[in-house]
XYZ file of C-alpha atoms in Angstrom:
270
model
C 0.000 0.000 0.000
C 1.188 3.065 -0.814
C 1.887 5.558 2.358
C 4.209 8.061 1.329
C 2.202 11.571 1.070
C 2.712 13.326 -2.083
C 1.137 16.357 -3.062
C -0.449 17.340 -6.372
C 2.806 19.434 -7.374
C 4.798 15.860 -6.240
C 2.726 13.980 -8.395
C 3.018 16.263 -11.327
C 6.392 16.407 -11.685
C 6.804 12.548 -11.100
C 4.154 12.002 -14.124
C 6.230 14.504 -16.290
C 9.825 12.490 -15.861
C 7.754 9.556 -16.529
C 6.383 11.102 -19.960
C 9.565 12.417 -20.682
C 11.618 8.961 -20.208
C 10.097 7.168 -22.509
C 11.186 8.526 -26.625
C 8.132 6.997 -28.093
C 5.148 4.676 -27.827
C 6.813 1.776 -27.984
C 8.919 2.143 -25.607
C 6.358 2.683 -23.150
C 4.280 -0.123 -24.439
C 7.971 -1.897 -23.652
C 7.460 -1.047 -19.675
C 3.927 -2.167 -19.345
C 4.727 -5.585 -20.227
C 6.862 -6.299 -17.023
C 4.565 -3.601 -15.373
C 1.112 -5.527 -15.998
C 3.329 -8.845 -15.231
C 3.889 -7.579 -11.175
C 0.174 -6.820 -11.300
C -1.218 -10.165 -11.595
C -1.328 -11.039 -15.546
C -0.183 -13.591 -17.496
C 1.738 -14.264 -21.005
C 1.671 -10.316 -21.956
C 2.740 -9.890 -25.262
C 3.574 -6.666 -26.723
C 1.694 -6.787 -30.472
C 3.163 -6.382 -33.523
C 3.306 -2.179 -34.413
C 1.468 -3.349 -37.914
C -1.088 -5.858 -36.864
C -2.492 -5.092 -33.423
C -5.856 -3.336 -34.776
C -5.408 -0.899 -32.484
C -4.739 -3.193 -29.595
C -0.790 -2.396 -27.936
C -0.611 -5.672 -25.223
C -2.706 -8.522 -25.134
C -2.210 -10.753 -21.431
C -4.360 -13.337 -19.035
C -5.547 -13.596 -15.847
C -5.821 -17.012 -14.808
C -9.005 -18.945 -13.534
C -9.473 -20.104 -10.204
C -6.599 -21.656 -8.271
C -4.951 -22.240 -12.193
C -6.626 -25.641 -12.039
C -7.869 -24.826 -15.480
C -8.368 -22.489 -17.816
C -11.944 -22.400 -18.674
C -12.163 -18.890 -16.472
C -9.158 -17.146 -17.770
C -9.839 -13.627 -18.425
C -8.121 -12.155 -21.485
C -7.369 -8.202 -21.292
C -6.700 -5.900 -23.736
C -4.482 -2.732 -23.200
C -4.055 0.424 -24.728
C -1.168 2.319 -24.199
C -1.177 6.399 -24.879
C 1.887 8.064 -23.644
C 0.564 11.444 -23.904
C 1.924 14.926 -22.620
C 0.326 14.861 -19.196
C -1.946 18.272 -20.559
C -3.565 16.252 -23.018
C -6.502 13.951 -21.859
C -7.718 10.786 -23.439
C -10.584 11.974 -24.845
C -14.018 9.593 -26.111
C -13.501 8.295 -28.922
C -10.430 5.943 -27.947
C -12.086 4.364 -25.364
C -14.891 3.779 -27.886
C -11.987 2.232 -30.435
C -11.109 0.131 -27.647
C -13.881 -1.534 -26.722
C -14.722 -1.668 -30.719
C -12.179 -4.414 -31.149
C -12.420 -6.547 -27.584
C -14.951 -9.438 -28.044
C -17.269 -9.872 -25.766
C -16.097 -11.724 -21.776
C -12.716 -9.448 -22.050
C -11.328 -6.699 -19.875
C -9.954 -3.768 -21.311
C -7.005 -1.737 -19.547
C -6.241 2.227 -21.189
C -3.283 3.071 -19.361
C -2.027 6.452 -20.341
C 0.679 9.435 -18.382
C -1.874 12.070 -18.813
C -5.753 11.560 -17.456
C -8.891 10.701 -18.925
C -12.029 13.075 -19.877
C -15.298 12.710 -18.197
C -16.706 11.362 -20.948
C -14.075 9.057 -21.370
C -14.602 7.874 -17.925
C -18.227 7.601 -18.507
C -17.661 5.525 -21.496
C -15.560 2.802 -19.945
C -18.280 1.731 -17.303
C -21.411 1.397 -19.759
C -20.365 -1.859 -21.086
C -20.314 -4.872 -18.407
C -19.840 -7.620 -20.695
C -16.780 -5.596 -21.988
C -15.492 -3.165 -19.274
C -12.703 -1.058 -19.121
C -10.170 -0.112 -16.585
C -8.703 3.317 -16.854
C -5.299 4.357 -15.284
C -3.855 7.446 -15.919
C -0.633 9.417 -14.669
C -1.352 9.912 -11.159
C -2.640 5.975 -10.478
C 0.368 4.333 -12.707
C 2.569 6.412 -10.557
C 1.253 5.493 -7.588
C 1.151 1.738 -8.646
C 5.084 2.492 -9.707
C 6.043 3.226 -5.849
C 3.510 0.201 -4.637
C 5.813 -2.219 -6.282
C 9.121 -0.443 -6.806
C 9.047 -0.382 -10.742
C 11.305 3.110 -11.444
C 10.912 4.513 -7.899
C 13.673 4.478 -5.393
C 12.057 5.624 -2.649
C 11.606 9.345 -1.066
C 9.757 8.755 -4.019
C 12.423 9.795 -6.621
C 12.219 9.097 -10.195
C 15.026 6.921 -10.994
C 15.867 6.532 -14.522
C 18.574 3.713 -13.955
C 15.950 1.820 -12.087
C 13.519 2.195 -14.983
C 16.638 0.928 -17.385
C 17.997 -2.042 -15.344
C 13.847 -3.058 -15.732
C 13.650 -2.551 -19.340
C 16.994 -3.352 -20.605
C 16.105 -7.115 -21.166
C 12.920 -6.691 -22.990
C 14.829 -4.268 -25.221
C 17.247 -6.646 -25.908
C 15.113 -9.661 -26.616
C 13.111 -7.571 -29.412
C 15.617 -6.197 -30.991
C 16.483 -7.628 -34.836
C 13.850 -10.476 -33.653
C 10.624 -8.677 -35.090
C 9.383 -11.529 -36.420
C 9.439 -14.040 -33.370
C 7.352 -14.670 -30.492
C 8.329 -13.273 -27.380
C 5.792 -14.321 -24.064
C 6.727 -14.685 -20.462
C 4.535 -17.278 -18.604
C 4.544 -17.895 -14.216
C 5.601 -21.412 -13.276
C 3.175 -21.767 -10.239
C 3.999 -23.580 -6.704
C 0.849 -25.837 -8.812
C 2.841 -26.583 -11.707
C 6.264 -27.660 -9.872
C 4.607 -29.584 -7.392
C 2.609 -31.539 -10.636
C 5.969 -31.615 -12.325
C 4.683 -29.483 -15.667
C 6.160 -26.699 -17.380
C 2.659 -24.906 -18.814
C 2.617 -23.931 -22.695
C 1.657 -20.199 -23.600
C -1.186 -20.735 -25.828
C 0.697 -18.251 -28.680
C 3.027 -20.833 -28.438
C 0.771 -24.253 -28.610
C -0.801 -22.598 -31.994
C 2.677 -22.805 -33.791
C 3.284 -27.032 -32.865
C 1.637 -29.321 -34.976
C -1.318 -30.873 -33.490
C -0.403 -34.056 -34.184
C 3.191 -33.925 -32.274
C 3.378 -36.021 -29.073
C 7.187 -34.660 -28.071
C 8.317 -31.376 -28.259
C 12.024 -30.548 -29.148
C 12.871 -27.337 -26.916
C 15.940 -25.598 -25.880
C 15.882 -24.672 -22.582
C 18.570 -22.344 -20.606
C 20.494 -22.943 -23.924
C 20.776 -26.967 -23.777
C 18.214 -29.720 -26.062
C 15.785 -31.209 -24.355
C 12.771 -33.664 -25.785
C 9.397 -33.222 -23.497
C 6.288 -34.695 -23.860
C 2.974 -32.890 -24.773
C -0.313 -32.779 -22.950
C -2.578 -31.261 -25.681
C -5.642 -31.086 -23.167
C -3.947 -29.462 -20.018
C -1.484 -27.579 -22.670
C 1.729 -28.707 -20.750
C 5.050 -30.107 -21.026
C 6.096 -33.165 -19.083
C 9.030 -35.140 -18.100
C 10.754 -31.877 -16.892
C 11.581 -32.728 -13.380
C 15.082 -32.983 -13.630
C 15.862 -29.764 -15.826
C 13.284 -28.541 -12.650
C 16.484 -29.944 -9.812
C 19.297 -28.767 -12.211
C 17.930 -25.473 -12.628
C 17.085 -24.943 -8.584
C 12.954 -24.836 -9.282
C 13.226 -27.866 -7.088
C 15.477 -28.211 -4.679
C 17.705 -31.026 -2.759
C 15.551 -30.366 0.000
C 11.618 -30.880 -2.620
C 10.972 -27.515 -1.876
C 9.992 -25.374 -5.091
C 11.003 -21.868 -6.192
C 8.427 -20.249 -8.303
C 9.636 -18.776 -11.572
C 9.085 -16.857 -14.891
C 9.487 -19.250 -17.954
C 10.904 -16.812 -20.865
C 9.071 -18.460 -23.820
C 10.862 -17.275 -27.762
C 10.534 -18.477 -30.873
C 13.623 -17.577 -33.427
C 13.746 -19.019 -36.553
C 12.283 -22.887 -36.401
C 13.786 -23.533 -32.607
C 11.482 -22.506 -28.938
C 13.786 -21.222 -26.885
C 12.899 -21.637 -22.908
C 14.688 -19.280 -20.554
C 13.922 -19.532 -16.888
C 14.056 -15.863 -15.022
C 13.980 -16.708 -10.845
C-alpha cells in the first residue's frame, strides 16, 4: 500500500519524468509488459506495431486456483503516452472496446488523465469493461511495487533501465518471433509441468506427441499434454535449474518463452 504523502505538485512532476523517459510509444508499451506482469497477468505480449488493430498488449488472468483455464480472463491494453496536458478523450475508449470481443477486460493506461466522458464511457459496457489508469494511479502503482521509484519517491531513470533493458534486448532484430513470459506456479512444480503459452501451442503441430525445446540454452525432448497444454518429463531440468530443490521444496519462476527461426527457446528468469 502506498503511504508516502505526495502532493499534487509531487505527483506532477513525477508524471512529467515519466512522460519524458520514454522517446516513443513503444517504448512505453515496452514497460507495461513487465509492469502488468507484477500486477497479476499472465503471457503479456507486446503486439506487432502493424497488426495489433489498435490493440498495444494482449495478457491473461488465470481462472481459479490455475486448475484450469476455462475462467481465464483475457485483457486488452491500450497504451497512450501522452503529454500529461492532453486527456484521453471519447472516442479511444470507444476504439477500444470496438475491437475486444465480448467476456474481455480492457485496460487504457495512459501518463496524462482521462475526460469525463471518457470515464463515462468505460463503465457502460459490463460484458466488456474497461479499466482506466492514468498518470497519477500508474505512478502510484510504480512506488507500490518499486518499478522506477527508489524511494523518497524519486524518479530513478537507472531503475527504470535495469527493468527494461532485457525486454529491449530480446526484441531487438527479432521482429518476427514470439516473445511471451509465462509464471511457473507452486501448482505446476509440485505436478511436475512446465505450462505452454497458448501463442506458443498454436505454432506445434497438433499431431506432435514430443516437443524438441531448448531450454537455458541446452536440447531437451518433453512430452505434450494437448488437453492441459503442458510439457512433461521436466523434473530434472526442474532440480538442475534450482525450481526444485535437494531439500523438494519449489522456487516459483518466470518461464521466458521465444521463438527464433524454427527452434522454442525456454529461458527460466527466478
Amino acid at each position: 500500500m502506498n503511504v508516502i504523502d505526495l502532493n499534487d505538485k509531487d505527483y506532477e512532476e513525477l508524471i512529467f519524468k515519466f512522460y519524458t523517459y520514454f522517446k516513443n510509444a513503444f517504448d512505453f508499451e515496452k514497460f507495461l509488459k513487465p509492469f502488468l506482469t507484477t500486477n497479476g497477468l499472465d503471457e503479456v505480449t507486446v503486439t506487432r506495431r502493424t497488426r495489433d488493430g489498435g490493440i498495444d498488449l494482449i495478457g491473461k488472468r488465470r481462472g481459479l486456483g490455475g486448475f484450469s483455464n476455462e475462467d481465464d480472463v483475457k485483457y486488452y491494453v491500450q497504451a497512450k503516452r501522452n503529454n500529461p496536458k492532453n486527456k484521453v478523450d471519447v472516442k479511444k475508449i470507444r476504439e477500444l472496446r470496438g475491437v475486444m470481443p465480448s467476456g474481455t477486460k480492457g485496460l487504457f493506461i495512459t501518463t496524462s488523465d482521462f475526460t469525463k466522458n471518457a470515464k463515462e464511457e468505460a463503465l457502460k459496457d459490463s460484458f466488456r469493461p474497461i479499466i482506466l489508469i492514468n498518470g497519477k494511479r500508474l505512478i502510484d502503482n510504480c512506488i507500490d511495487n518499486e518499478l522506477g521509484m527508489l524511494y523518497k519517491p524519486v524518479f530513478s531513470k537507472i531503475s527504470i533501465d535495469n527493468l527494461i533493458s532485457r525486454e529491449k534486448e530480446l526484441t531487438e532484430n527479432i521482429s518476427d518471433s514470439i516473445h511471451v513470459e509465462k509464471l511457473i506456479s507452486k501448482n505446476d512444480i509440485r505436478a511436475r509441468i512446465l505450462p505452454i503459452p497458448s501463442v506458443i501451442l498454436e505454432t506445434i503441430p497438433p499431431k506432435s506427441n514430443k516437443l524438441k525445446v531448448y531450454i537455458n540454452k541446452k536440447e531437451e525432448i518433453l512430452n505434450i499434454n494437448w488437453e492441459r497444454k503442458y510439457l512433461g518429463g521436466i523434473t530434472k531440468i526442474y532440480r538442475d535449474n534450482g525450481i526444485i530443490t535437494s531439500e523438494n521444496s519449489f522456487s516459483t519462476c518466470i518461464s521466458d518463452w521465444r521463438i527464433k527461426g524454427d527452434k522454442i527457446i525456454i529461458e527460466f528468469l527466478k
